[in-house]
Structure formats: C-alpha cells, structure tokens
Coordinates of C-alpha atoms in Angstrom, one line a residue:
M1 CA 101.7 96.0 110.8
P2 CA 102.8 94.7 107.4
S3 CA 106.5 94.0 106.8
V4 CA 108.7 97.0 105.9
T5 CA 109.0 95.9 102.3
N6 CA 105.3 95.2 102.0
Q7 CA 104.7 98.8 103.3
A8 CA 107.0 100.1 100.6
Q9 CA 105.2 98.1 98.0
R10 CA 101.9 99.5 99.1
L11 CA 103.2 103.1 98.9
I12 CA 104.5 102.4 95.4
E13 CA 101.1 101.1 94.4
L14 CA 99.5 104.3 95.8
G15 CA 101.9 106.5 93.8
V16 CA 103.5 108.0 97.0
P17 CA 107.1 108.0 95.7
G18 CA 106.0 110.2 92.8
L19 CA 104.4 112.6 95.1
L20 CA 107.6 112.8 97.1
G21 CA 109.8 113.2 94.1
Q22 CA 111.5 109.8 94.7
D23 CA 112.1 106.8 92.5
P24 CA 110.1 103.7 93.5
G25 CA 113.1 101.4 93.1
Q26 CA 115.1 103.5 95.5
V27 CA 112.3 103.5 98.0
M28 CA 112.2 99.7 97.9
S29 CA 116.0 99.5 98.3
V30 CA 115.9 101.7 101.4
A31 CA 113.0 99.6 102.7
L32 CA 115.0 96.4 102.2
A33 CA 118.0 97.9 104.1
L34 CA 115.8 99.1 107.0
E35 CA 114.0 95.7 107.2
E36 CA 117.4 93.9 107.3
K37 CA 119.0 96.1 109.9
I38 CA 116.2 97.3 112.1
G39 CA 112.8 95.9 111.1
K40 CA 113.6 92.4 112.4
E41 CA 114.1 93.9 115.9
S42 CA 110.5 95.0 116.0
T43 CA 107.4 93.4 114.6
E44 CA 105.7 96.8 114.7
A45 CA 107.7 99.3 112.6
L46 CA 106.3 102.0 110.4
L47 CA 108.1 103.2 107.2
V48 CA 108.1 107.0 107.1
P49 CA 109.8 109.5 104.8
T50 CA 112.0 112.1 106.4
R51 CA 110.9 114.9 104.1
I52 CA 107.4 115.2 102.7
M53 CA 107.7 117.0 99.4
C54 CA 104.0 117.3 98.8
S55 CA 101.0 118.8 100.6
Y56 CA 99.3 116.8 103.4
A57 CA 96.1 117.2 101.3
D58 CA 97.7 115.1 98.5
L59 CA 98.5 112.3 101.0
M60 CA 95.2 112.5 102.8
R61 CA 93.4 111.9 99.5
L62 CA 95.0 108.5 99.5
V63 CA 93.6 107.6 102.9
T64 CA 90.0 106.3 102.2
H65 CA 87.3 105.3 104.6
Q66 CA 84.1 103.7 103.4
G67 CA 84.9 105.0 99.9
H68 CA 85.5 108.5 101.0
P69 CA 89.0 110.1 100.4
G70 CA 90.6 112.0 103.3
F71 CA 91.0 115.7 103.4
V72 CA 92.5 118.6 105.4
V73 CA 90.2 121.0 107.1
E74 CA 89.9 124.4 105.3
D75 CA 91.2 126.4 108.3
F76 CA 94.4 124.3 108.5
T77 CA 96.1 125.8 105.5
D78 CA 99.4 126.3 107.4
A79 CA 99.8 122.6 108.4
A80 CA 103.1 122.5 106.5
D81 CA 104.5 125.1 108.9
F82 CA 104.3 122.7 111.9
I83 CA 107.7 121.3 112.8
T84 CA 108.8 118.2 114.7
V85 CA 109.2 118.6 118.5
T86 CA 109.9 116.2 121.3
G87 CA 110.3 116.1 125.1
P88 CA 108.4 117.7 127.9
D89 CA 109.5 121.2 126.7
S90 CA 108.5 120.5 123.1
K91 CA 112.0 121.3 121.8
P92 CA 112.4 121.4 118.0
I93 CA 114.4 118.4 116.7
E94 CA 115.7 117.3 113.4
L95 CA 114.4 114.0 111.9
P96 CA 116.9 111.3 111.0
D97 CA 119.5 112.0 108.3
S98 CA 118.1 109.5 105.9
P99 CA 115.4 109.6 103.2
W100 CA 113.3 107.1 105.1
Y101 CA 113.2 105.8 108.7
L102 CA 111.3 103.4 110.9
L103 CA 109.0 104.5 113.6
T104 CA 108.9 101.6 116.0
D105 CA 106.0 100.5 118.2
P106 CA 103.5 103.2 117.2
R107 CA 100.4 103.4 119.5
R108 CA 97.2 105.4 119.2
G109 CA 97.5 106.5 122.9
D110 CA 93.9 105.6 124.0
E111 CA 95.2 105.8 127.6
F112 CA 95.3 109.6 127.1
E113 CA 91.7 110.0 126.0
N114 CA 90.3 112.8 128.1
S115 CA 93.8 114.1 128.7
S116 CA 95.1 117.3 127.2
P117 CA 98.2 117.2 125.0
A118 CA 100.0 119.2 127.7
E119 CA 99.1 116.6 130.3
A120 CA 99.9 113.6 128.1
L121 CA 103.3 114.9 126.9
E122 CA 104.8 114.8 130.4
T123 CA 103.7 111.1 130.9
I124 CA 104.9 110.1 127.5
S125 CA 108.3 111.6 128.1
E126 CA 108.6 110.1 131.5
H127 CA 108.2 106.6 129.9
G128 CA 110.9 107.3 127.4
R129 CA 108.5 107.4 124.5
I130 CA 108.2 110.0 121.7
T131 CA 105.1 111.8 120.3
M132 CA 104.1 111.2 116.7
T133 CA 104.1 113.8 113.9
I134 CA 101.5 114.7 111.3
G135 CA 103.4 112.8 108.7
E136 CA 103.8 109.7 110.8
G137 CA 100.1 109.7 111.6
I138 CA 99.2 109.9 107.9
F139 CA 101.6 107.2 106.9
W140 CA 100.3 105.0 109.7
L141 CA 96.8 105.4 108.2
L142 CA 98.1 104.6 104.7
Q143 CA 99.3 101.2 106.0
N144 CA 96.6 100.4 108.6
L145 CA 93.4 102.4 108.5
S146 CA 91.9 100.4 111.3
V147 CA 93.8 102.6 113.8
L148 CA 91.3 105.3 113.0
E149 CA 87.8 104.5 114.2
R150 CA 84.9 106.5 115.5
N151 CA 85.2 107.5 119.1
H152 CA 88.9 106.3 119.1
C153 CA 91.1 108.6 117.0
F154 CA 94.3 110.5 117.8
M155 CA 96.3 113.7 118.0
T156 CA 99.8 114.0 116.6
I157 CA 101.4 116.4 119.1
G158 CA 104.9 115.7 117.8
S159 CA 104.1 118.5 115.3
R160 CA 103.8 122.1 116.5
K161 CA 104.1 125.5 115.0
L162 CA 106.5 128.2 116.3
K163 CA 105.2 131.7 116.3
S164 CA 107.3 134.7 115.5
T165 CA 107.4 135.4 119.2
G166 CA 109.1 132.1 119.9
A167 CA 106.1 130.7 121.6
F168 CA 104.1 127.8 120.3
D169 CA 100.8 128.1 118.5
A170 CA 98.0 126.8 120.7
R171 CA 96.7 124.3 118.0
T172 CA 97.7 120.7 117.9
P173 CA 97.1 118.4 114.9
A174 CA 94.7 115.5 115.0
L175 CA 93.3 112.8 112.8
W176 CA 89.8 111.6 113.0
I177 CA 86.6 110.7 111.0
S178 CA 84.4 113.6 109.9
N179 CA 80.7 113.7 110.7
G180 CA 80.2 115.9 107.6
T181 CA 78.9 118.8 109.6
G182 CA 79.7 122.5 109.5
R183 CA 82.4 123.6 107.1
D184 CA 83.5 119.9 106.4
G185 CA 80.4 119.6 104.2
K186 CA 78.1 116.6 103.8
E187 CA 80.3 115.2 101.1
H188 CA 83.0 114.6 103.6
R189 CA 80.9 112.5 106.0
D190 CA 82.8 109.4 107.1
A191 CA 86.0 110.7 105.5
P192 CA 89.4 110.7 107.3
K193 CA 90.2 114.2 108.4
L194 CA 93.3 116.1 109.3
G195 CA 92.3 118.9 111.6
W196 CA 93.4 120.5 114.9
C197 CA 92.4 120.9 118.5
W198 CA 93.6 123.1 121.3
W199 CA 96.8 122.3 123.3
N200 CA 95.1 122.5 126.7
N201 CA 91.7 120.9 125.8
R202 CA 90.6 117.4 126.6
H203 CA 88.7 115.1 124.3
T204 CA 87.2 111.8 125.4
W205 CA 87.5 110.3 122.0
L206 CA 91.1 111.5 121.0
G207 CA 94.2 109.6 122.1
I208 CA 97.7 111.1 122.0
A209 CA 99.7 109.0 119.5
H210 CA 103.2 107.9 120.6
A211 CA 106.0 105.5 119.6
E212 CA 109.2 103.9 120.9
R213 CA 111.8 105.6 118.6
R214 CA 112.9 106.6 115.2
A215 CA 115.6 104.4 113.6
V216 CA 117.6 104.4 110.4
A217 CA 119.8 101.7 108.8
P218 CA 123.5 102.2 109.5

C-alpha cells in the first residue's frame, strides 16, 4: 500500500476531490494528519472518505483494467441505498466523524472463497475484524488494482440495504472483473465491475473483504 499522503496525491491526480465536493489542499492536509497520527502505526492503511458525494459509477470509471474503465451493473441502480453495517447481526453503524479515515490492514478474504457472506461474517466478527463497504472496496482498487484478479475477487458485505420491513435485502455487493457476457456487454469485457451476489450463496472465486479497524486522527 502506498503511504497515506501518496494515496491522497493519487486521488487528487484522478480528480476524486472534485467528485466529492472537496478541496484538494484540504484532502492533503487531512492525509498528512492521518499519516502522522495513525498511518505510522500500520504499513497497510487505506485512505477512505467518510461520505461519498458522487455516484459509485463516477468512481468506478476511474478504476481501469487493461484499458477498460470500471462500471456498475445495470440492475444495481440502488447501490447508494446500501448502508454500513457491522458485527454478526449486521447492525447499522455510523462511519467515523471525520471527512476521511484510515482503514487498517485491508484483506481480500481469500480464505472465505466458497463461503457465503452469512457464514463468513460470523468468523470475521469472532476474530475482531470488520467487513469492508462498497466505498472502501472501490477506494482500495483506486490505490491497488492488483487486489482484483480473475478467479480471486471479493464481496463487500459491510454494505447492506434495509428494506421497509426492517429486514435486509438478500443482495450483497461485490467487485470483480467482467467477462463481457449477458447484460454487461462485450464492450465491458475485462472491465472492473461493481455488482451483487446473494447473501446465502457461495462462490469459489469471491472472497469476503475485511479489515482491522477504521481510525481517525485525534
């Protein structure tokens, strides 16, 4: 993982602060504070915005693989309605009260390939880890696309959608590489893709991404 300030610089070069309605200088200032107070505690720390003020499609277009920009599947138009949850009961939580935070020790969760999200969540919680969100997954790819590879991609089960009944939607977000089949279209072959899977389904090629904690500068 690049240093926190190098991550901020890359986001600035990609134009991400503008998409988020933030000033590039302020983003760098926050990154410097996070690196000074927290980043030195962990060599693997990902810079993530607390609020994403643009569409996931806007961000996915900045994630390129073999020259192909990323995209959101056409039947995931409600991705923005997915909220952050944690723990074995998937309880809704608030993200840190800071414009940016660090997600420490992110992992793709290959050990959970062929496990359903429901099965993996219990183990992740038992080990004191947290599940990653859609936004965290995308910002991880913006900094290190190598974590997305064919036959080894990941779900972001830290994001779920509450239905009007109070129960959770059965879909769980995932990031993988499109084969360009079906509704994806041939033009999207080899492109990074934000889609979804079912909460109780197992996939031999999808891990369940998790991390150590979310931290902010004092």
